[in-house]
mmCIF file of C-alpha atoms and ligand atoms in Angstrom:
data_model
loop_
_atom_site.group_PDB
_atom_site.id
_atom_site.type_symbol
_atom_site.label_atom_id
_atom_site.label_comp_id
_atom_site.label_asym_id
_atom_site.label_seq_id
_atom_site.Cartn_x
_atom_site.Cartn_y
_atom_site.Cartn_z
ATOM 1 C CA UNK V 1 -10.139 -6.386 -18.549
ATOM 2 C CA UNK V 2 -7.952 -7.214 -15.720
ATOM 3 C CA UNK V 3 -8.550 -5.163 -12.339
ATOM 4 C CA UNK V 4 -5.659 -3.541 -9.936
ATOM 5 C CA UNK V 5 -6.936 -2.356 -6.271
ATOM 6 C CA UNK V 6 -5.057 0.258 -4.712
ATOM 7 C CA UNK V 7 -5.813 1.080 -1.450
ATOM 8 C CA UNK V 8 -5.068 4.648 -0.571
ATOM 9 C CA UNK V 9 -5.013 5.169 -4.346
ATOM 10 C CA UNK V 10 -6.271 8.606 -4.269
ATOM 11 C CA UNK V 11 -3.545 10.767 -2.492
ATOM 12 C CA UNK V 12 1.030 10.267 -2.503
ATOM 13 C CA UNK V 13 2.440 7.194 -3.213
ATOM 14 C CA UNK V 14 -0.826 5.408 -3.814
ATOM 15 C CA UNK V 15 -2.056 7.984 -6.113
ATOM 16 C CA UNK V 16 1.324 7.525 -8.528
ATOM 17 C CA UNK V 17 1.083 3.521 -7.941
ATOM 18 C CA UNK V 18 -2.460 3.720 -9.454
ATOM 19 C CA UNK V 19 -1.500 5.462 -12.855
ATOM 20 C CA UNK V 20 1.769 3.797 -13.297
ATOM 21 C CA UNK V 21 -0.384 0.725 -13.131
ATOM 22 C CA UNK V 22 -3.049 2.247 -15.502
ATOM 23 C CA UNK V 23 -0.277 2.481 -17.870
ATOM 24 C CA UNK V 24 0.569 -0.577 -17.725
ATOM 25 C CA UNK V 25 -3.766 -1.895 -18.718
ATOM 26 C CA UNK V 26 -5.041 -2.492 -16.130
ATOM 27 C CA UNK V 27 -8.554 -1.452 -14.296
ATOM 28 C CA UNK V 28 -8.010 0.361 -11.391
ATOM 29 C CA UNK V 29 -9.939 0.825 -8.365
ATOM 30 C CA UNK V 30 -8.740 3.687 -6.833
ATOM 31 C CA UNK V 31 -9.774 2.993 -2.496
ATOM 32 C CA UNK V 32 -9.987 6.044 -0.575
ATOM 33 C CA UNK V 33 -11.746 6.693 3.030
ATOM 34 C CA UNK V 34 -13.215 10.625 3.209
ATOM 35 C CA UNK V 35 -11.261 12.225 0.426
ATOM 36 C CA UNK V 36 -13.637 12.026 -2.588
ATOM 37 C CA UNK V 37 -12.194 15.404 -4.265
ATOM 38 C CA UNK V 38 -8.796 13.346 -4.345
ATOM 39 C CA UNK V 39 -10.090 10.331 -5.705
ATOM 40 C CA UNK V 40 -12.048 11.514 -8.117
ATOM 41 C CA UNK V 41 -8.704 13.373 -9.364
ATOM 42 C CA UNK V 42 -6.914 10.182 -10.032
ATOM 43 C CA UNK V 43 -9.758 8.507 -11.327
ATOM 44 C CA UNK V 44 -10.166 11.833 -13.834
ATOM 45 C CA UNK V 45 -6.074 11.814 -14.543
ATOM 46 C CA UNK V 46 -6.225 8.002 -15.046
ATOM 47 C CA UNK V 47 -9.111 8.046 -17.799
ATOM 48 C CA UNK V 48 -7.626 11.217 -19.437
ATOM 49 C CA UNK V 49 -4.676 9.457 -20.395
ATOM 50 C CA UNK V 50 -6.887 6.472 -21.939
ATOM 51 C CA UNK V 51 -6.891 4.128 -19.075
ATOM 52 C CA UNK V 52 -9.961 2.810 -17.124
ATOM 53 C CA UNK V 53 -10.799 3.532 -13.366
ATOM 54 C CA UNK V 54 -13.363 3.744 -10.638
ATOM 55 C CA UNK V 55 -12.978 5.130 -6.827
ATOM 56 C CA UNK V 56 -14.017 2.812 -4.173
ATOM 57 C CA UNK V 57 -14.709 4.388 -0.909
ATOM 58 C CA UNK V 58 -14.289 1.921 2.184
ATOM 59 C CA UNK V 59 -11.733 2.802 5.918
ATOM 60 C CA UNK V 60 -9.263 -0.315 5.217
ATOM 61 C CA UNK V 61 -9.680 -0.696 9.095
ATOM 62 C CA UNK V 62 -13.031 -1.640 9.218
ATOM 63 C CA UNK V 63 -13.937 -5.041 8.605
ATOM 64 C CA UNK V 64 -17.611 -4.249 7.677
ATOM 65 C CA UNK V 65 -16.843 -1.527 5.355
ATOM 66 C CA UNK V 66 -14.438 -3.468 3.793
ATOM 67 C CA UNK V 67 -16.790 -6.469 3.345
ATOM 68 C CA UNK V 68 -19.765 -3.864 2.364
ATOM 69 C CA UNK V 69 -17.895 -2.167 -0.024
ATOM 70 C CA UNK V 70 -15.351 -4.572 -1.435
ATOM 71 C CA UNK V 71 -16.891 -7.395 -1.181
ATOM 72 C CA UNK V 72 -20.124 -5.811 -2.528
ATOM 73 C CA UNK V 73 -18.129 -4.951 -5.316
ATOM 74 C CA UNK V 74 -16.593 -8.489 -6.043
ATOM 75 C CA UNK V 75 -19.696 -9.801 -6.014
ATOM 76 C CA UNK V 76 -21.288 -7.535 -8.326
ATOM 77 C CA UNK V 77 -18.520 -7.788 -10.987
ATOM 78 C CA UNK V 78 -18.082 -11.904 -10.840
ATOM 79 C CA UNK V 79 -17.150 -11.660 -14.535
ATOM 80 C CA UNK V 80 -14.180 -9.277 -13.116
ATOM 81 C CA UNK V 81 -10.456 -10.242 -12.236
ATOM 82 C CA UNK V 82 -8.770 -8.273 -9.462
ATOM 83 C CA UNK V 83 -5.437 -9.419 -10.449
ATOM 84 C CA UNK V 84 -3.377 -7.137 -8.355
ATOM 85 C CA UNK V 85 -3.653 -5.725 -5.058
ATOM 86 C CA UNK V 86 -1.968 -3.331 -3.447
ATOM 87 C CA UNK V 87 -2.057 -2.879 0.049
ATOM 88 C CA UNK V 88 -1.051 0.757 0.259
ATOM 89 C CA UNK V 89 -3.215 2.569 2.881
ATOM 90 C CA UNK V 90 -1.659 3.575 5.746
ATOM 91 C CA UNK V 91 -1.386 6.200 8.443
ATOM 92 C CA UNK V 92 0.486 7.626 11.468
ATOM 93 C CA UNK V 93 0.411 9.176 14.953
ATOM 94 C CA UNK V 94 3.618 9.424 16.151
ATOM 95 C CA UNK V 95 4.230 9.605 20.055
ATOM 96 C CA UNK V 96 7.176 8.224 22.181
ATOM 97 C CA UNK V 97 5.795 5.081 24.290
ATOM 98 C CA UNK V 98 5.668 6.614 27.288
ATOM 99 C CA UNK V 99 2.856 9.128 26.294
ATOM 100 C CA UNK V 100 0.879 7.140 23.498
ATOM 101 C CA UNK V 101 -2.745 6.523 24.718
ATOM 102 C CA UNK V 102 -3.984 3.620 23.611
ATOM 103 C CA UNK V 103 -6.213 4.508 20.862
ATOM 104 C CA UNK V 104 -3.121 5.843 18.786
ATOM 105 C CA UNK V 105 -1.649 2.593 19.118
ATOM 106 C CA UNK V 106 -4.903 0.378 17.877
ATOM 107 C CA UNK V 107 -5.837 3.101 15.454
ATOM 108 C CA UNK V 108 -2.528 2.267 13.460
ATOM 109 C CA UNK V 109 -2.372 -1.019 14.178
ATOM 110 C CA UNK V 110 -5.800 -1.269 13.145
ATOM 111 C CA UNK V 111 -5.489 0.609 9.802
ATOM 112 C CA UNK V 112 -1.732 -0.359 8.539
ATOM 113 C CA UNK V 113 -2.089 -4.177 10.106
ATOM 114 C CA UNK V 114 -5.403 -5.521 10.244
ATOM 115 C CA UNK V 115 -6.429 -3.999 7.022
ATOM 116 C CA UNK V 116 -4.015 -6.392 4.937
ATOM 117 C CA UNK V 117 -5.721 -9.595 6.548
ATOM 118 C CA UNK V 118 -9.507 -7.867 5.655
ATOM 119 C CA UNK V 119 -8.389 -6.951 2.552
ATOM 120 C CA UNK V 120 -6.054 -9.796 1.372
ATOM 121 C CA UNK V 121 -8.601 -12.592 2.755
ATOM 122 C CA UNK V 122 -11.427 -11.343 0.651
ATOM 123 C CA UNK V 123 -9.181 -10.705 -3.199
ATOM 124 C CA UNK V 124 -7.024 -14.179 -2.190
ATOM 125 C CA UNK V 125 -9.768 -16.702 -3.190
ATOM 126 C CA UNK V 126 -9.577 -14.823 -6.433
ATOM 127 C CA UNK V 127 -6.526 -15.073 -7.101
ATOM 128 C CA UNK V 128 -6.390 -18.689 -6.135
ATOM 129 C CA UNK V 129 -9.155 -19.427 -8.621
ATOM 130 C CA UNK V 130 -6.731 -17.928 -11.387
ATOM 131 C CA UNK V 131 -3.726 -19.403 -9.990
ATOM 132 C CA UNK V 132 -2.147 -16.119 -10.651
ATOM 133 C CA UNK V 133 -1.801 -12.690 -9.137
ATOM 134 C CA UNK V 134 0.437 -10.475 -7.693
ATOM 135 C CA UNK V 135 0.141 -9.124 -3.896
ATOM 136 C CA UNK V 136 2.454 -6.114 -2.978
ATOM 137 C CA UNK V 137 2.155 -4.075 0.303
ATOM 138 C CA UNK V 138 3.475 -1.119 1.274
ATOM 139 C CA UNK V 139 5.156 -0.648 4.455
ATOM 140 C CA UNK V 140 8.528 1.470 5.731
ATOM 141 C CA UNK V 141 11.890 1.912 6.559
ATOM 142 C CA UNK V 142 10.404 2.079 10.311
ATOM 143 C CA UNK V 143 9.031 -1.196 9.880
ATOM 144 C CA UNK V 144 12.532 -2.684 8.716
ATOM 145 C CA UNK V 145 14.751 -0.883 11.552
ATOM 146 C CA UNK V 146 12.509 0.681 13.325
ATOM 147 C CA UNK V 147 12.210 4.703 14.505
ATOM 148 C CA UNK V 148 12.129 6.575 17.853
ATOM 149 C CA UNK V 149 8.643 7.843 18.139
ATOM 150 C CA UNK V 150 7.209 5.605 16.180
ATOM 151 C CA UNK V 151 6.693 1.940 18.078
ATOM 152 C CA UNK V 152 2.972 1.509 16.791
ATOM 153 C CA UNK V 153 3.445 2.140 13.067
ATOM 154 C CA UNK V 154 6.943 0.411 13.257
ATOM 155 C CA UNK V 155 5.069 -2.378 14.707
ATOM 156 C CA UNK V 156 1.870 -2.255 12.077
ATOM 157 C CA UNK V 157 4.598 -2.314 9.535
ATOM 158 C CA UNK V 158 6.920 -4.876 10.758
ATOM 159 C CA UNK V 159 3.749 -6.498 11.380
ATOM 160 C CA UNK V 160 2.843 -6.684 7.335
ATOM 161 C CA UNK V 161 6.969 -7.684 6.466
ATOM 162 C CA UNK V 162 6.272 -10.399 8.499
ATOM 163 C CA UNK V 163 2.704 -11.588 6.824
ATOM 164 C CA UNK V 164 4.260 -10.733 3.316
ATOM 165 C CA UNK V 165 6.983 -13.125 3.929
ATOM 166 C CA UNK V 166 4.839 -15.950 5.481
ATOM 167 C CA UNK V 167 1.910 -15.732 2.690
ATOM 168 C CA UNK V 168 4.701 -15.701 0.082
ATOM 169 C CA UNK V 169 5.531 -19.248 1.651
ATOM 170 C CA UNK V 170 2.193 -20.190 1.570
ATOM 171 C CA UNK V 171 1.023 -19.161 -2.027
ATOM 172 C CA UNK V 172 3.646 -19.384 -3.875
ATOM 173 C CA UNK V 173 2.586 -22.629 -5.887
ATOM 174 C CA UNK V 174 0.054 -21.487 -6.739
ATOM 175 C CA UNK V 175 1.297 -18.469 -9.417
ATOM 176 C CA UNK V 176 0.721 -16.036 -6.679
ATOM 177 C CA UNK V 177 3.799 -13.494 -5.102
ATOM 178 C CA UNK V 178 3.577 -11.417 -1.945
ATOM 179 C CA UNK V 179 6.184 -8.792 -2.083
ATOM 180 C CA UNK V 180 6.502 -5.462 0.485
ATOM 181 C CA UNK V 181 8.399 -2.417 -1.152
ATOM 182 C CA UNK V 182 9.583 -0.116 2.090
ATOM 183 C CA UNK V 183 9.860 3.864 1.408
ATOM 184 C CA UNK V 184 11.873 6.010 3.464
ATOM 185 C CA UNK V 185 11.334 9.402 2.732
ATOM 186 C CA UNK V 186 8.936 10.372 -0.052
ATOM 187 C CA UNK V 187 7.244 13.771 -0.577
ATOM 188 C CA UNK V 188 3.864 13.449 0.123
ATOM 189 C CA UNK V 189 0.709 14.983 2.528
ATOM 190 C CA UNK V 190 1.838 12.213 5.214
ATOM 191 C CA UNK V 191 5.971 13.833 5.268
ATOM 192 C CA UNK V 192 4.473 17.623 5.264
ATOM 193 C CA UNK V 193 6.250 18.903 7.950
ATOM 194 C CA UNK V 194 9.488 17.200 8.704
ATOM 195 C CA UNK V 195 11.712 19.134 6.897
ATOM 196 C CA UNK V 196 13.845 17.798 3.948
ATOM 197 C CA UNK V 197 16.510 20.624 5.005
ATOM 198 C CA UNK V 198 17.244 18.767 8.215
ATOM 199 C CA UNK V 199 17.475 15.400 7.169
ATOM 200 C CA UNK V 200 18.808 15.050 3.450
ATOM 201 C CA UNK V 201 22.462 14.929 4.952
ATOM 202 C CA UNK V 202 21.373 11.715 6.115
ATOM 203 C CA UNK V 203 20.240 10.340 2.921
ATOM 204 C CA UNK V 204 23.264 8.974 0.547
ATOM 205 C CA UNK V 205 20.918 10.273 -2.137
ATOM 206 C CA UNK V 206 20.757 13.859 0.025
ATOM 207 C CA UNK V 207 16.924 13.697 -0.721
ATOM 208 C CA UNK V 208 13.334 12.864 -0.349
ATOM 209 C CA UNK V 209 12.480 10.471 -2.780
ATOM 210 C CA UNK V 210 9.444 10.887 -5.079
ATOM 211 C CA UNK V 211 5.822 9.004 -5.133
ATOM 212 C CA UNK V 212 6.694 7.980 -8.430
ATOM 213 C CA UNK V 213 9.585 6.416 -7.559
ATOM 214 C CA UNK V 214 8.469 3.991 -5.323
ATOM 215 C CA UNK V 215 5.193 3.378 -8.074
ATOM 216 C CA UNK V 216 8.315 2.432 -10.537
ATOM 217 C CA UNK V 217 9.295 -0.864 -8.197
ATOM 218 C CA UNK V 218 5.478 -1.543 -7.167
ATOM 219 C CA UNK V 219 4.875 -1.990 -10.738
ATOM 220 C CA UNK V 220 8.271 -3.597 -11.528
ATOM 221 C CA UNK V 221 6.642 -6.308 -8.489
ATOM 222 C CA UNK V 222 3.098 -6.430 -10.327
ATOM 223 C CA UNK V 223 4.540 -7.391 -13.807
ATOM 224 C CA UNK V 224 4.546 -10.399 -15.405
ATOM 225 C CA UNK V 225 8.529 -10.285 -15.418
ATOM 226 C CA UNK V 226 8.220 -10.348 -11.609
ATOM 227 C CA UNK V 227 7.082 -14.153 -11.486
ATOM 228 C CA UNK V 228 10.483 -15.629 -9.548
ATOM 229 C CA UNK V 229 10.191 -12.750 -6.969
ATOM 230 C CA UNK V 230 8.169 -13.600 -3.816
ATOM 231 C CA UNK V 231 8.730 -12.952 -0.100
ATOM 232 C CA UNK V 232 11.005 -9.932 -0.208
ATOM 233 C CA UNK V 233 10.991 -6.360 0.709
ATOM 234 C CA UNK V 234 12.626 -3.691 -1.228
ATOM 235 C CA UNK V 235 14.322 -0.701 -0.142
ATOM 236 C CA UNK V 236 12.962 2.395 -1.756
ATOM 237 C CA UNK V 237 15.012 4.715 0.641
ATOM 238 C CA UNK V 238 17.763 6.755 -1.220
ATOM 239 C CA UNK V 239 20.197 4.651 0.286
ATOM 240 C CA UNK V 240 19.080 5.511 4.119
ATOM 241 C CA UNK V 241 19.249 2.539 5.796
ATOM 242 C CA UNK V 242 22.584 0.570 4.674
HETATM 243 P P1 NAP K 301 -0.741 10.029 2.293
HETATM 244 O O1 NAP K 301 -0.226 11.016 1.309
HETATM 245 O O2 NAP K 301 -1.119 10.478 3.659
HETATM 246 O O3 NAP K 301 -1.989 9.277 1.613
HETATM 247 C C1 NAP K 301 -2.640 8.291 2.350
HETATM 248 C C2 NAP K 301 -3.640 7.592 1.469
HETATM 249 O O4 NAP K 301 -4.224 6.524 2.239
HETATM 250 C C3 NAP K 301 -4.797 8.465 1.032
HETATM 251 O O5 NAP K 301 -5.237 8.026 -0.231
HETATM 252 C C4 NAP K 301 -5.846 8.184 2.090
HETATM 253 O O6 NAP K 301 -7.181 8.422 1.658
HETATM 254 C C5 NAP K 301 -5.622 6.720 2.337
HETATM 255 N N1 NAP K 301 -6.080 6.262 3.636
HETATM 256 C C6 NAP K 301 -5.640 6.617 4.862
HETATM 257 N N2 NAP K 301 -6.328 5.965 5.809
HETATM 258 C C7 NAP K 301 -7.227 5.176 5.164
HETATM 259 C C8 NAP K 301 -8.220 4.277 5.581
HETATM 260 N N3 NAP K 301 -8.453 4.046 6.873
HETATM 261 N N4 NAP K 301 -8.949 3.636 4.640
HETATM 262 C C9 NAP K 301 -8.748 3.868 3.327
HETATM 263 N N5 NAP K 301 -7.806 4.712 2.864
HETATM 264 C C10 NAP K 301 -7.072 5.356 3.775
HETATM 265 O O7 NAP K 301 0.296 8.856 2.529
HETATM 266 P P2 NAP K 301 1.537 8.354 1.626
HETATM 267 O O8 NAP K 301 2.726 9.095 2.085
HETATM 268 O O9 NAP K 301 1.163 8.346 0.209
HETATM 269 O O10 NAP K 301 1.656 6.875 2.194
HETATM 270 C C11 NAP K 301 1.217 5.724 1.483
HETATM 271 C C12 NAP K 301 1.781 4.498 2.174
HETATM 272 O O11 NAP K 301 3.199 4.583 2.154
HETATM 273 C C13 NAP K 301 1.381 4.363 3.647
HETATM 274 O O12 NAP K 301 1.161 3.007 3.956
HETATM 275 C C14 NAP K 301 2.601 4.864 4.385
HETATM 276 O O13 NAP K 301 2.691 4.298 5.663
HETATM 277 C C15 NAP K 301 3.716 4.400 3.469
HETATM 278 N N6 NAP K 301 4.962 5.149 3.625
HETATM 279 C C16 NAP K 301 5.035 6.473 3.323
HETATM 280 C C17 NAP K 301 6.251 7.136 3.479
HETATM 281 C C18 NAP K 301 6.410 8.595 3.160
HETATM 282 O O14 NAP K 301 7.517 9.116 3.405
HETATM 283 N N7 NAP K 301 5.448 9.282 2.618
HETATM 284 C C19 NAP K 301 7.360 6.440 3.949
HETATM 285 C C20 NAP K 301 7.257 5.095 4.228
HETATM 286 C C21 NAP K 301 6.045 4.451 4.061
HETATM 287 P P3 NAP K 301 -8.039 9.681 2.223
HETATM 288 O O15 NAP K 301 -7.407 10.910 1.670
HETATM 289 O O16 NAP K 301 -9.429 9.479 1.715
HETATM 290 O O17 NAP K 301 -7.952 9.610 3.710
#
């Protein structure tokens, strides 16, 4: 059986990316850091619909953890294919420049940006091996344009378009895309409190968008039919940015 990992699987967007992908057959590990209820909620809504998953508990920021955990796991399960990864974990802490300490700045950096090159480095020799595999991060419409308030996740995310566009270069012989799909407004536990109300009249689509409908193009991006796309980010915005 052929392995997905989504990181941030448990909760939002990452939660709907891991049973769209489910549907599709494959394994998924489900990645969460201190949310095990949640986790264990996908993993339980995954296998009652038939598919196949397991919750992997590691902080994408932390390059011992994710060596510990992940590659613990990859080297338990050599038989085992991690065929797609999605780079989906993410936070913010949204300040204007003038008043961000510094630890909100590396702390996002740290978690959105250097978890890509833990993460990536470790499934990449994998996926080399195969000479196949499909590499899709998620980042935002702040990381395309930018936002007021937001320079450090803007930055970790602009930060990832840039790495998804130069890995695509560098992989792409060998069967492997790197894709980004950027959200901008989707209802989840990271969007609780800025109200839809106040900024739907600037949406063309005059709405949030849905975690499913950003799992819809991640797992357009993971398929098979996906193989001459590599290098690109894709809106996923309601028509926002224009
Ligand atoms: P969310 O509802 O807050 O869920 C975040 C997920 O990431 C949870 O599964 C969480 O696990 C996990 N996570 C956070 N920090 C982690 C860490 N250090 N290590 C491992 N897992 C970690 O967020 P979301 O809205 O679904 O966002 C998913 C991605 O989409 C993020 O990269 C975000 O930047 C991006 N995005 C979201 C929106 C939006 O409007 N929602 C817009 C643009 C881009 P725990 O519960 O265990 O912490």
């Amino acid at each position: 059986m052929k392995y997905a990992l989504v990181t941030g699987g448990s909760r939002g967007i990452g939660r709907a990316i891991s049973l769209k992908l489910a549907e599709q057959g494959y394994a998924v590990l489900v990645n969460y850091n201190s949310n095990e209820t949640e986790a264990a909620k996908t993993v339980a809504a995954i296998q009652l619909k038939g598919g196949t998953a397991q919750a992997i508990r590691f902080n994408v920021g932390s390059k011992e953890e994710v060596s510990n955990a992940l590659g613990g796991w990859i080297e338990a399960n050599k038989d085992k294919v991690i065929e797609v990864l999605v780079n989906n974990a993410g936070i913010r802490k949204d300040n204007l420049m003038m008043m961000m300490p510094e630890e909100e700045w590396h702390s996002v950096i740290q978690t959105n940006l250097d978890s890509f090159y833990y993460i990536t480095k470790l499934i990449l020799s994998g996926m080399l091996f195969q000479r196949y595999g499909r590499i899709i991060n998620v980042v935002s419409l702040s990381g395309v344009k930018g936002m007021a308030g937001q320079t450090n996740y803007s930055a970790s995310k602009a930060g990832v378009i840039a790495a998804t566009k130069s890995l695509a270069q560098e992989i792409g012989r060998r069967g492997i895309t790197v894709n980004a799909v950027a959200p901008g407004f989707i209802k989840t536990d990271m969007t609780e409190g800025i109200s839809e109300q106040q900024y739907r009249n600037f949406i063309p689509m005059q709405r949030f968008g849905e975690p499913e409908e950003v799992a819809e193009v991640v797992s357009f991006l993971a398929s098979k039919g996906a193989s001459y796309i590599t290098g690109e980010v894709m809106n996923v915005n309601g028509g926002l940015y224009t």
